[in-house]
Coordinates of C-alpha atoms in Angstrom, one line a residue:
X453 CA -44.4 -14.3 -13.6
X454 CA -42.3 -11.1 -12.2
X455 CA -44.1 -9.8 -9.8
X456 CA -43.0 -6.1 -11.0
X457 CA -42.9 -6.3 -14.7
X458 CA -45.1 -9.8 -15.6
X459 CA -42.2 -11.6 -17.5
X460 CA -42.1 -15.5 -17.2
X461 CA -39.1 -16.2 -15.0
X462 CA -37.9 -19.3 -13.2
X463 CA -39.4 -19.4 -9.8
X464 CA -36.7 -17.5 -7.0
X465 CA -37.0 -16.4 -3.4
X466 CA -38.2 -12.8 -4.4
X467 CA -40.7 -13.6 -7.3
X468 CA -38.9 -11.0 -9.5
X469 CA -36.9 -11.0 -12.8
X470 CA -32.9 -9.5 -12.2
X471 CA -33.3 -6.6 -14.1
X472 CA -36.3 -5.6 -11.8
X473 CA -34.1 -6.6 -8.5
X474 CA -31.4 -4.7 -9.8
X475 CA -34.0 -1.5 -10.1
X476 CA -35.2 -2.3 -6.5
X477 CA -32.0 -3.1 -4.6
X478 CA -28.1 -2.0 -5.4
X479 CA -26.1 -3.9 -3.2
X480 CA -23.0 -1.6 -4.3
X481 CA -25.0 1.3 -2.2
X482 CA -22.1 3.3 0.6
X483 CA -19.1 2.0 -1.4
X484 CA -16.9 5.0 -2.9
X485 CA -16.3 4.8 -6.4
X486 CA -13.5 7.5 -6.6
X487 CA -10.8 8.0 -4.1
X488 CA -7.2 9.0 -3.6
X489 CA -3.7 7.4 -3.3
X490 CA -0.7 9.4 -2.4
X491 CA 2.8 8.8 -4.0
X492 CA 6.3 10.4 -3.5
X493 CA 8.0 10.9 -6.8
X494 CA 11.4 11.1 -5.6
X495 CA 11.6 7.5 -4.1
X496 CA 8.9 6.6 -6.1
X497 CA 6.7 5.0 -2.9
X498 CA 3.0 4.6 -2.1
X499 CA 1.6 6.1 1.2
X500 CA -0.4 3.0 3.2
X501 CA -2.1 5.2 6.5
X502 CA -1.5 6.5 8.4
X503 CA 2.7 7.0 8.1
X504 CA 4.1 3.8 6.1
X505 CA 5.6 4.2 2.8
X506 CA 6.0 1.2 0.7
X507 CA 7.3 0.3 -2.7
X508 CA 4.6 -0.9 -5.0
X509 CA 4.7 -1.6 -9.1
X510 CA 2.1 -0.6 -11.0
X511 CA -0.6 -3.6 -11.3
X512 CA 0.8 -5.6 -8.7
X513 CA -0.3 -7.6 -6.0
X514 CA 0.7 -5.1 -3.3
X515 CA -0.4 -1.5 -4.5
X516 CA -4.1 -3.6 -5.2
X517 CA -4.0 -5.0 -1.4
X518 CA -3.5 -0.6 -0.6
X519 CA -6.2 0.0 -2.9
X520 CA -8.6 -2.6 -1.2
X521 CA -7.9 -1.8 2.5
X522 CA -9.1 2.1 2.0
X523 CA -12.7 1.3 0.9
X524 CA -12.5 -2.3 3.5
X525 CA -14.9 -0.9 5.9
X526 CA -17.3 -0.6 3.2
X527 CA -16.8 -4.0 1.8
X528 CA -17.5 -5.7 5.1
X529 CA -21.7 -5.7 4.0
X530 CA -20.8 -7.2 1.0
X531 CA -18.9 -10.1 0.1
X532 CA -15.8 -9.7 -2.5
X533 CA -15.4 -12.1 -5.3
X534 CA -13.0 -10.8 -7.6
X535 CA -11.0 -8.1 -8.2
X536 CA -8.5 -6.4 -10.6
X537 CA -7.1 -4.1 -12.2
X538 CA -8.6 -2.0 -15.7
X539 CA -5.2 -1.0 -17.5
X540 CA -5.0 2.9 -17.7
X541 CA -2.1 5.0 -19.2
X542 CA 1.0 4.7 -16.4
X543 CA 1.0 8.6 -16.5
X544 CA -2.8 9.5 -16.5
X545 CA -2.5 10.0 -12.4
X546 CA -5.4 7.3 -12.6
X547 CA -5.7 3.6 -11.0
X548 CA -9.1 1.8 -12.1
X549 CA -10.1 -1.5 -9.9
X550 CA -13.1 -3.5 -11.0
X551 CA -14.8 -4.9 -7.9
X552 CA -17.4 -8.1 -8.2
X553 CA -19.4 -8.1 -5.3
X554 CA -22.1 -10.4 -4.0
X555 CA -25.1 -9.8 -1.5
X556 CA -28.3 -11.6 0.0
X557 CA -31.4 -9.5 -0.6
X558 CA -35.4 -10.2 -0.5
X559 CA -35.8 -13.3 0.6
X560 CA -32.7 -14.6 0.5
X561 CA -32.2 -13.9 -2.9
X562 CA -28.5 -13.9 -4.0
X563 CA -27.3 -10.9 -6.3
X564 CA -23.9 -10.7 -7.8
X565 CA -22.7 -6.9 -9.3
X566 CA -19.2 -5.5 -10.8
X567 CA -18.2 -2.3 -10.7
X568 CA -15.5 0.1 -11.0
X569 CA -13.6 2.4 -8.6
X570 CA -11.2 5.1 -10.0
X571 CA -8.1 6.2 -7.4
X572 CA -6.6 9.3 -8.3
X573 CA -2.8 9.7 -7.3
X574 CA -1.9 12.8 -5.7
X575 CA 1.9 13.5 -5.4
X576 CA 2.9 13.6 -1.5
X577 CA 6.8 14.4 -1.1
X578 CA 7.8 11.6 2.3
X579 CA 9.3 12.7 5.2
X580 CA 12.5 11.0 4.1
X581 CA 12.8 13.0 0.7
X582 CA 11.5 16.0 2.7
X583 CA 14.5 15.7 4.7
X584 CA 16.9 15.1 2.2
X585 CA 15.6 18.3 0.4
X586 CA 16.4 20.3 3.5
X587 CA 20.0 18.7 3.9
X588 CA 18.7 17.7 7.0
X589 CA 19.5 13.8 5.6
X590 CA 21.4 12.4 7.8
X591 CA 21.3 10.4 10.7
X592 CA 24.8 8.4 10.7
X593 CA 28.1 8.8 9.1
X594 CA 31.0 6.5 8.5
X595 CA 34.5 8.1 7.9
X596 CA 36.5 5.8 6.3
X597 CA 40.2 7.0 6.2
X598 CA 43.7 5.7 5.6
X599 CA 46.9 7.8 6.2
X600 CA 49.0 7.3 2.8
X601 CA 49.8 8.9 -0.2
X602 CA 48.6 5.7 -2.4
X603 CA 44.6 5.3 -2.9
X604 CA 44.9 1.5 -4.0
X605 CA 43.1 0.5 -0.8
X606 CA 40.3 2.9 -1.3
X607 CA 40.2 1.6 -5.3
X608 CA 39.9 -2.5 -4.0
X609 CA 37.3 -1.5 -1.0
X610 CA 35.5 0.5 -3.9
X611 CA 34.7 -2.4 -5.9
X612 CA 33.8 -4.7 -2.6
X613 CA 31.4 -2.5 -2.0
X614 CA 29.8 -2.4 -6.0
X615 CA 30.2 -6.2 -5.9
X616 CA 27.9 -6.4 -2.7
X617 CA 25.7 -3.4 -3.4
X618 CA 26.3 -2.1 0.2
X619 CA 26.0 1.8 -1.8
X620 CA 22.4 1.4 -2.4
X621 CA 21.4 2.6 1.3
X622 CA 23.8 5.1 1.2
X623 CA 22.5 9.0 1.1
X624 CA 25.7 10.6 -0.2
X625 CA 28.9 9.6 -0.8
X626 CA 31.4 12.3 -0.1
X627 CA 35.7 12.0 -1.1
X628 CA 38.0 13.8 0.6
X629 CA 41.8 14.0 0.2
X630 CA 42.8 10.9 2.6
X631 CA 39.3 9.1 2.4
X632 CA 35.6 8.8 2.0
X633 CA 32.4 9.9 4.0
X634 CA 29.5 7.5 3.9
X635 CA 26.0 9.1 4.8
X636 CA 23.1 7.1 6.2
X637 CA 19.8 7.7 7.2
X638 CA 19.7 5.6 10.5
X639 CA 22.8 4.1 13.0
X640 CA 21.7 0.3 11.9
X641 CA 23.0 0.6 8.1
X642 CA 25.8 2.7 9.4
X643 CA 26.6 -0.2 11.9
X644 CA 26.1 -2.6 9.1
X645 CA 28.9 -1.0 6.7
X646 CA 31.4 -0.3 9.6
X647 CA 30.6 -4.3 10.8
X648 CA 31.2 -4.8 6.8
X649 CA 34.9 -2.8 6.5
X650 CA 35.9 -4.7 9.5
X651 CA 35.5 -7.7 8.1
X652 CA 37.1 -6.5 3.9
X653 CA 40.0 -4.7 5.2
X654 CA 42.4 -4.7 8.2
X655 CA 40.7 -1.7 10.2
X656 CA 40.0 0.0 13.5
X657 CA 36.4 1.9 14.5
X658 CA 35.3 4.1 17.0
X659 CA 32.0 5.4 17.2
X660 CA 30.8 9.1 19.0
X661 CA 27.2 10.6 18.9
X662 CA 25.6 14.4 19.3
X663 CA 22.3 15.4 20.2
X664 CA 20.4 17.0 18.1
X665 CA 16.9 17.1 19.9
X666 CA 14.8 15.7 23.2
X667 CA 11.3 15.5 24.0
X668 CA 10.9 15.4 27.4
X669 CA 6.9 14.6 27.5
X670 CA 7.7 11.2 25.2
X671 CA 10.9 10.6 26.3
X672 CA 12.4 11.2 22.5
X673 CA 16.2 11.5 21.4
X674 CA 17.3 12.5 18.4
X675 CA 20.3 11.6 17.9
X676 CA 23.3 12.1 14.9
X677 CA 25.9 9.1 14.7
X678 CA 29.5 9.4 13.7
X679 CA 31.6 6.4 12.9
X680 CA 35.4 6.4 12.8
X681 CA 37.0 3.4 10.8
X682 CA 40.9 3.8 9.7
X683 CA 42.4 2.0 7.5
X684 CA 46.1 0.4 8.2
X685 CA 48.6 2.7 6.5
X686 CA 49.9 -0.4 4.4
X687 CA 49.5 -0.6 1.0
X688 CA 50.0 -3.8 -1.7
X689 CA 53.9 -3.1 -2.7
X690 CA 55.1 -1.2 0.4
X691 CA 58.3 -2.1 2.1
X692 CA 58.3 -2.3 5.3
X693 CA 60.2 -2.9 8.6
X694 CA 58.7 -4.9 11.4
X695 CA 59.6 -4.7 15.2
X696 CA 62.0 -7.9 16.6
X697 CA 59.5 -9.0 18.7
X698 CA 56.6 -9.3 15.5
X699 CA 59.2 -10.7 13.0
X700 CA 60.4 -13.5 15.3
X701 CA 56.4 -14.3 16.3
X702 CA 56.0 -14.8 12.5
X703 CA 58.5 -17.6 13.0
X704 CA 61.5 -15.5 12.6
X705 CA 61.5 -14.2 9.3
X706 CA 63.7 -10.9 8.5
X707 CA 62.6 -7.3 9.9
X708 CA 62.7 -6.1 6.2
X709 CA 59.4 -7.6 4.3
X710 CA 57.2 -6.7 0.8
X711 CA 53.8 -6.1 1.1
X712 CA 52.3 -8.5 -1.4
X713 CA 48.8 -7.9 -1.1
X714 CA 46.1 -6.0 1.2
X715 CA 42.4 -8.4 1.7
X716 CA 41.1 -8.8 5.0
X717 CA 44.6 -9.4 6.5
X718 CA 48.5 -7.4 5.1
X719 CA 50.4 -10.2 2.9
X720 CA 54.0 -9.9 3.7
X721 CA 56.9 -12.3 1.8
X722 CA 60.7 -12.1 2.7
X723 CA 62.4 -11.2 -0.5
X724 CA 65.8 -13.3 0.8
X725 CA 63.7 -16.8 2.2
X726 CA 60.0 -16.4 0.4
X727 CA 58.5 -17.1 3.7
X728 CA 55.1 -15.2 4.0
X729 CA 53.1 -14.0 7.0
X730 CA 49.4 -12.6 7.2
X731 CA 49.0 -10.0 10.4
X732 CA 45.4 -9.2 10.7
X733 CA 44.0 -5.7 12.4
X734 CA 44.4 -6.2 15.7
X735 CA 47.7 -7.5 15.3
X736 CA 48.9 -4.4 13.7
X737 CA 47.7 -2.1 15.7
X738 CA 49.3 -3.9 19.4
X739 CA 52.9 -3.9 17.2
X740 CA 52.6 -0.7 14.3
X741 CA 54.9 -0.2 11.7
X742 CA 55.4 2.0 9.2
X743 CA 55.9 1.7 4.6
X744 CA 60.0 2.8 4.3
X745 CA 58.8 4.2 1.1
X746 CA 56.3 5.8 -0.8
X747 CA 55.8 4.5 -4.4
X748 CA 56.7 7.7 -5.5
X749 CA 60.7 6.5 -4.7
X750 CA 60.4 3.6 -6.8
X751 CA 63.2 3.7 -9.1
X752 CA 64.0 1.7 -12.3
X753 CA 66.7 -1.3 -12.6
X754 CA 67.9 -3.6 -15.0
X755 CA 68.9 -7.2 -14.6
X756 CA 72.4 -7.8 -15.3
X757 CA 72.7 -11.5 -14.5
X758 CA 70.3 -13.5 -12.6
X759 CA 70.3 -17.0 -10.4
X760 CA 67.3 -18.9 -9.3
X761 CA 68.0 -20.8 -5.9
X762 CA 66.4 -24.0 -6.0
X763 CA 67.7 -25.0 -2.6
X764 CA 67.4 -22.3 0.7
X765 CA 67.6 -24.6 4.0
X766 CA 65.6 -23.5 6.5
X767 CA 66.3 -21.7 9.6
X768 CA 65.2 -22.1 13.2
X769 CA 61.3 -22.1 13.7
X770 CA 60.7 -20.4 9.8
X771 CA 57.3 -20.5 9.1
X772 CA 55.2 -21.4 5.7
X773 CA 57.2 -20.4 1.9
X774 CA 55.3 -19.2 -1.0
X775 CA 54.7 -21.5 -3.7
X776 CA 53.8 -18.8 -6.5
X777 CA 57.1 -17.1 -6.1
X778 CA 60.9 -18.2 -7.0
X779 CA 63.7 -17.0 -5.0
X780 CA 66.8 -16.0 -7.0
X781 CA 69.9 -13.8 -6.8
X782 CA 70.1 -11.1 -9.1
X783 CA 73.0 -8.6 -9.7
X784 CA 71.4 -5.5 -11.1
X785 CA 71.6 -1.8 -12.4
X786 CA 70.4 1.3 -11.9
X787 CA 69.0 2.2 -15.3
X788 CA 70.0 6.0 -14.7
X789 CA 73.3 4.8 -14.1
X790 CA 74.1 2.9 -16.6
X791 CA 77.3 4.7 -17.6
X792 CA 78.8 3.5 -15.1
X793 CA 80.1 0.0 -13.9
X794 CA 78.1 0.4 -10.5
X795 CA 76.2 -2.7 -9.6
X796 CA 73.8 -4.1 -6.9
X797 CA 73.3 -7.7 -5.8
X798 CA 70.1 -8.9 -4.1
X799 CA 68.0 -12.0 -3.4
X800 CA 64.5 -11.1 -5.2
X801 CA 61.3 -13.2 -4.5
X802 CA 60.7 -12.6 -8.2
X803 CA 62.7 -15.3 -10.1
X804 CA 60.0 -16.7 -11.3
X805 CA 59.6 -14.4 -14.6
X806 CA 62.6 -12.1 -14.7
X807 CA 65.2 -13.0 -17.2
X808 CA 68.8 -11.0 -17.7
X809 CA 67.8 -7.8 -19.4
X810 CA 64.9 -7.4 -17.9
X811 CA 63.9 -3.8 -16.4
X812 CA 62.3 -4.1 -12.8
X813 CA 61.1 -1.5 -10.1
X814 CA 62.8 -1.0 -6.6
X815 CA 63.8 0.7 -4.0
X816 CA 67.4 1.7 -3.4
X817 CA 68.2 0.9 0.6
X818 CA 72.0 1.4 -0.2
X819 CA 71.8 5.5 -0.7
X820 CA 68.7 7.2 1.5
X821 CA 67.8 7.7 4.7
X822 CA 65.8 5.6 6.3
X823 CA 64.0 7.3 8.9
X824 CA 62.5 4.5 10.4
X825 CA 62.6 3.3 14.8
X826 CA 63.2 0.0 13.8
X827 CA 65.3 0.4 10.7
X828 CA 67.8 2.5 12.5
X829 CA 68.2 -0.3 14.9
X830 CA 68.7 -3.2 12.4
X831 CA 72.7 -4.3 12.1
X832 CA 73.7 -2.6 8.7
X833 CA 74.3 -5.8 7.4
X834 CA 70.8 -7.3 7.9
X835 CA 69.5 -4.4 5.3
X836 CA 69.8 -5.2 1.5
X837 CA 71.3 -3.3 -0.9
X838 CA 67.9 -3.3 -3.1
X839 CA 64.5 -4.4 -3.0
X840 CA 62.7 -4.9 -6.1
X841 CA 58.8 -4.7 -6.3
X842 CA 57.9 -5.9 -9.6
X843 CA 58.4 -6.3 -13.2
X844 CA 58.2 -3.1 -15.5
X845 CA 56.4 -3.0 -18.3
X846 CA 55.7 -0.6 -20.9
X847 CA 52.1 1.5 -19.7
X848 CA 50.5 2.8 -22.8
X849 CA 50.9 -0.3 -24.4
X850 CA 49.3 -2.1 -21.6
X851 CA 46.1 1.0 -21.8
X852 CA 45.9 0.2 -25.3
X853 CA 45.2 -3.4 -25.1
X854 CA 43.1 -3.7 -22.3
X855 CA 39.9 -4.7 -23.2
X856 CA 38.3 -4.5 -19.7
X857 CA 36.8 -1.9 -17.2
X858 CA 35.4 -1.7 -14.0
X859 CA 32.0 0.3 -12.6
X860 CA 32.6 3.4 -10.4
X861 CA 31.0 4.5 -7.3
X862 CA 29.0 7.4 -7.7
X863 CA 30.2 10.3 -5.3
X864 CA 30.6 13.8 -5.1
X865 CA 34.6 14.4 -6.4
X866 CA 37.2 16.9 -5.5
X867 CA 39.1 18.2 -8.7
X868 CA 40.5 15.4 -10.2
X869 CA 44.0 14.9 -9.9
X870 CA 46.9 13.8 -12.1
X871 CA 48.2 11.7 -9.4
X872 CA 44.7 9.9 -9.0
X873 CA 45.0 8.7 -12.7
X874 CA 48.4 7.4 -12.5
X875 CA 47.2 5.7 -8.8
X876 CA 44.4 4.3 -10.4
X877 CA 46.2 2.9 -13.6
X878 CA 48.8 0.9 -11.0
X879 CA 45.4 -0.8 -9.6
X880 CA 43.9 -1.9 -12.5
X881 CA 47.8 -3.4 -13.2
X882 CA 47.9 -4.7 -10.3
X883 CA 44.5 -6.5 -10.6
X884 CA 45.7 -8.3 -13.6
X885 CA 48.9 -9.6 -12.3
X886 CA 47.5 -10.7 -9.1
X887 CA 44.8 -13.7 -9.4
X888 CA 43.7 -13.9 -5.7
X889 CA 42.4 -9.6 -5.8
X890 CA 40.9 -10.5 -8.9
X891 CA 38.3 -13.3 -7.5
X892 CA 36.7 -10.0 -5.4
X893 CA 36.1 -7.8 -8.4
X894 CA 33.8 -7.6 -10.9
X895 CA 35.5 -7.2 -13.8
X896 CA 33.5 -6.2 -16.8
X897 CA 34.4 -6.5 -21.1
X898 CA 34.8 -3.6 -22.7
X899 CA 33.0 -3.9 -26.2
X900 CA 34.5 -1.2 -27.8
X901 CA 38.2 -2.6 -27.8
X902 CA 38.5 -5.8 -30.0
X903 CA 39.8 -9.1 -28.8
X904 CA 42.9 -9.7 -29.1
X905 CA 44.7 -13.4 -28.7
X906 CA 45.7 -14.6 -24.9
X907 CA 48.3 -16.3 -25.8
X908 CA 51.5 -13.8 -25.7
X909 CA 54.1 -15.6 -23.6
X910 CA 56.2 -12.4 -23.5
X911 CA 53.9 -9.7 -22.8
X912 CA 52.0 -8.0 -19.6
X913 CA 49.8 -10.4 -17.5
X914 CA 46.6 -10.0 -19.0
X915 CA 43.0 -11.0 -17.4
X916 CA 41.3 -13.9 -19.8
X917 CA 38.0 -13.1 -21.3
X918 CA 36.1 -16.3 -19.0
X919 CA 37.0 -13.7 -16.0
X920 CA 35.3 -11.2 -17.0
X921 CA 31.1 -10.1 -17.2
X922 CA 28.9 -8.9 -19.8
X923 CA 27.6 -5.3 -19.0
X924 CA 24.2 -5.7 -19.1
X925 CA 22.2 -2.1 -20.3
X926 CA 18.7 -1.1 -21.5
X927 CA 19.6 0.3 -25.0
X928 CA 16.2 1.5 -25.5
X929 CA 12.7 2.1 -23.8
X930 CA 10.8 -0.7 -22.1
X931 CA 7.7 -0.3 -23.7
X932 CA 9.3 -1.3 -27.4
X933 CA 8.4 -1.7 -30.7
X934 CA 8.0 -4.5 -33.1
X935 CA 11.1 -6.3 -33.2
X936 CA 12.8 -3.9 -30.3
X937 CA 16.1 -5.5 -28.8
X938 CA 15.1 -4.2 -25.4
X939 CA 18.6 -5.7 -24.0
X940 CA 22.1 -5.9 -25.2

């Protein structure tokens, strides 16, 4: 019988029924059943004592290892079982655990007990948000900055960066009229980004730092980073003129070269012998040289007759040819001077799809000024007549049939510019007539402009659908009713 209240019980260590024991002893006695967790609601971040914030979701393994380690030093007279959470509203401000606890009592008696503790969250701004609040943010910047008048640079490093989510440490993102400002709120994801630009485009970087503040009894600096990185002033479809000494290290190619392409190194072809050449940073910057034009200049041509050369002997020492262009001779037009009978001849790397008829942009060598050191040095004879670029084609029709886009970085603008649209419309042109930029970029379909057939032989270059990605967005809220499509 219990010794307290006479009921037949099986026989245990303390003679007395559990309800009884429970009466006489609560093991749960000097744990808190109520306390509080603090949480920043800008970066959304719990508060684990005494100064680490850390990311937590509600219900998960890590914000219920928090919860546990502020009432641990009570726990350590008891011995934890189980515990968990007790779902509550996400916006009630409460987080309920349910605790099962065992503990030997009288006589070695064994008594096991749940119960439930309620946190309260209290909303604690963190010293990061509290800094960004007081645009005191920063502690490193990277100036990225190239000296041209063409942004096309700026628009490829824009999508490297989307592609490998470098933006999502960033602070701010600031344009300014010849580049961008990357903020950062320590020198190590500043470092990382500049080590990243070295390595995506053909760069320099210097680096300088101010003092902001010293404790002299700790032996603390505080410290504000500024990185430097500029961009070669070369852009994809710039002519340009090398020095002697470069050209004949590239294994004696002509002075005069296209710009084909900008990645981690500048492309250059020879329009008259297709040979190619790839001069990486530091190679630039021991033997500069400068575009002969800006694409402003680019002028309009037609093709009167047109040759492809099958056969171009090598000369002395010529280094590698380019497989994806056709040489050919081309006698061509001006298409503002069409009333008259004066014509052009020129060795174009673009045989391989212009026909006679065809209209083609270039630049005119024969009647400017080249104002350039090593230009003015060339033998006159050495310079062509033309260069042309690339094929023209007809731009709203091109707008109107693309049925692709790309994602944006998000940054704080200066008033948009005409000149910015037209610049970015020669990108997204040049992304679908060259193959190699395209592998870099995430390209995503456009679902509101219908699919049209890839098959037209005579048209623009257009990029095929198996190129490009679904945009994945929530259409509606998470929590969903019956039959919700929560994705699209």
């Amino acid at each position: 019988l219990c010794c307290q209240c006479g009921v037949p019980i099986p026989p245990n260590p303390a003679n007395m029924c559990v309800g009884c024991l429970r009466a006489q002893v609560d093991i749960t006695e000097g744990i808190p059943k109520q306390g509080t967790v603090h949480f920043c609601k800008q970066c959304e971040r719990y508060l684990q004592p005494p100064g680490t914030w850390i990311q937590c979701s509600l219900e998960s393994r890590e914000l219920l290892a928090l919860c546990l380690k502020k009432i641990k030093a009570s726990l350590s007279k008891v011995r934890l079982i189980d515990a968990g959470f007790i779902w509550t509203e996400p916006h009630s401000k409460r987080l309920k655990l349910k605790l099962t606890v065992q503990k030997e009592v009288i006589n070695g008696a064994v008594l096991q007990q749940v119960f439930v503790v309620e946190y309260i969250v209290q909303s604690q701004m963190c010293e990061d948000c509290h800094r960004i609040e007081a645009k005191d943010f920063w502690k490193a910047v990277v100036q990225v900055r190239q000296k041209t008048l063409h942004k096309k640079t700026f628009y490829y490093l824009e999508q490297l960066i989307l592609k490998h989510k470098l933006h999502q440490n960033t602070l701010r993102i600031k344009e300014i009229h010849d580049g961008l400002d990357f903020y950062y709120s320590s020198k190590q994801q500043a470092q990382k980004m500049v080590d990243f630009l070295q390595c995506t485009v053909p760069s320099r970087s210097k680096s300088s730092q101010r003092l902001i503040s010293h404790d002299i009894h700790s032996n603390v600096y505080n410290y504000k980073s500024t990185f430097s990185v500029e961009i070669v002033p070369i852009c994809k479809d710039n002519v340009v003129c090398l020095s002697p000494k470069l050209a004949q290290s590239l294994g004696n190619m002509s002075q005069i070269c296209v710009c084909i392409r900008v990645t981690s190194a500048i492309h250059l072809i020879d329009p008259r012998t297709l040979q190619i050449a790839e001069i990486d940073g530091n190679t630039y910057w021991r033997h500069p040289f400068n575009s002969l034009f800006h694409p402003k200049q680019l002028e309009e041509f037609i093709i009167m007759d047109i040759n492809r050369v099958h056969e171009k002997k090598k000369g002395a020492g010529a280094g590698a040819r380019s497989t994806k262009h056709t040489l050919a001779e081309a006698w061509v037009r001006k298409t503002s001077e069409l009333d008259t009978d004066h014509q052009y001849f020129c060795c174009t790397h673009l045989g391989h799809i212009l026909n006679p008829g065809d209209l083609v942009l270039g630049f005119d060598l024969a009647n400017c000024n080249l104002n350039d050191e090593f230009a003015n040095k060339m033998n006159p004879h050495s310079i062509p007549d033309v260069v042309l670029i690339k094929k023209s084609y007809d731009r709203t029709k091109r707008q109107r049939r693309r049925n692709w886009k790309l994602k944006e970085l998000e940054r704080d603008r200066e008033a948009p510019d005409t000149d910015d649209e037209r610049q970015y419309q020669d990108f997204l042109e040049d992304l679908e007539e060259d193959e190699a930029i395209r592998k870099n970029v995430n390209i995503y379909r456009n679902a509101d402009i219908p699919v049209e057939s890839d098959t037209d032989e005579d048209g623009p270059p257009r990029i095929s659908l198996a190129e490009m990605l679904e945009d994945l967005h929530i259409s509606q809220d998470a929590t969903g009713g019956e039959g919700a499509e929560m994705l699209t």
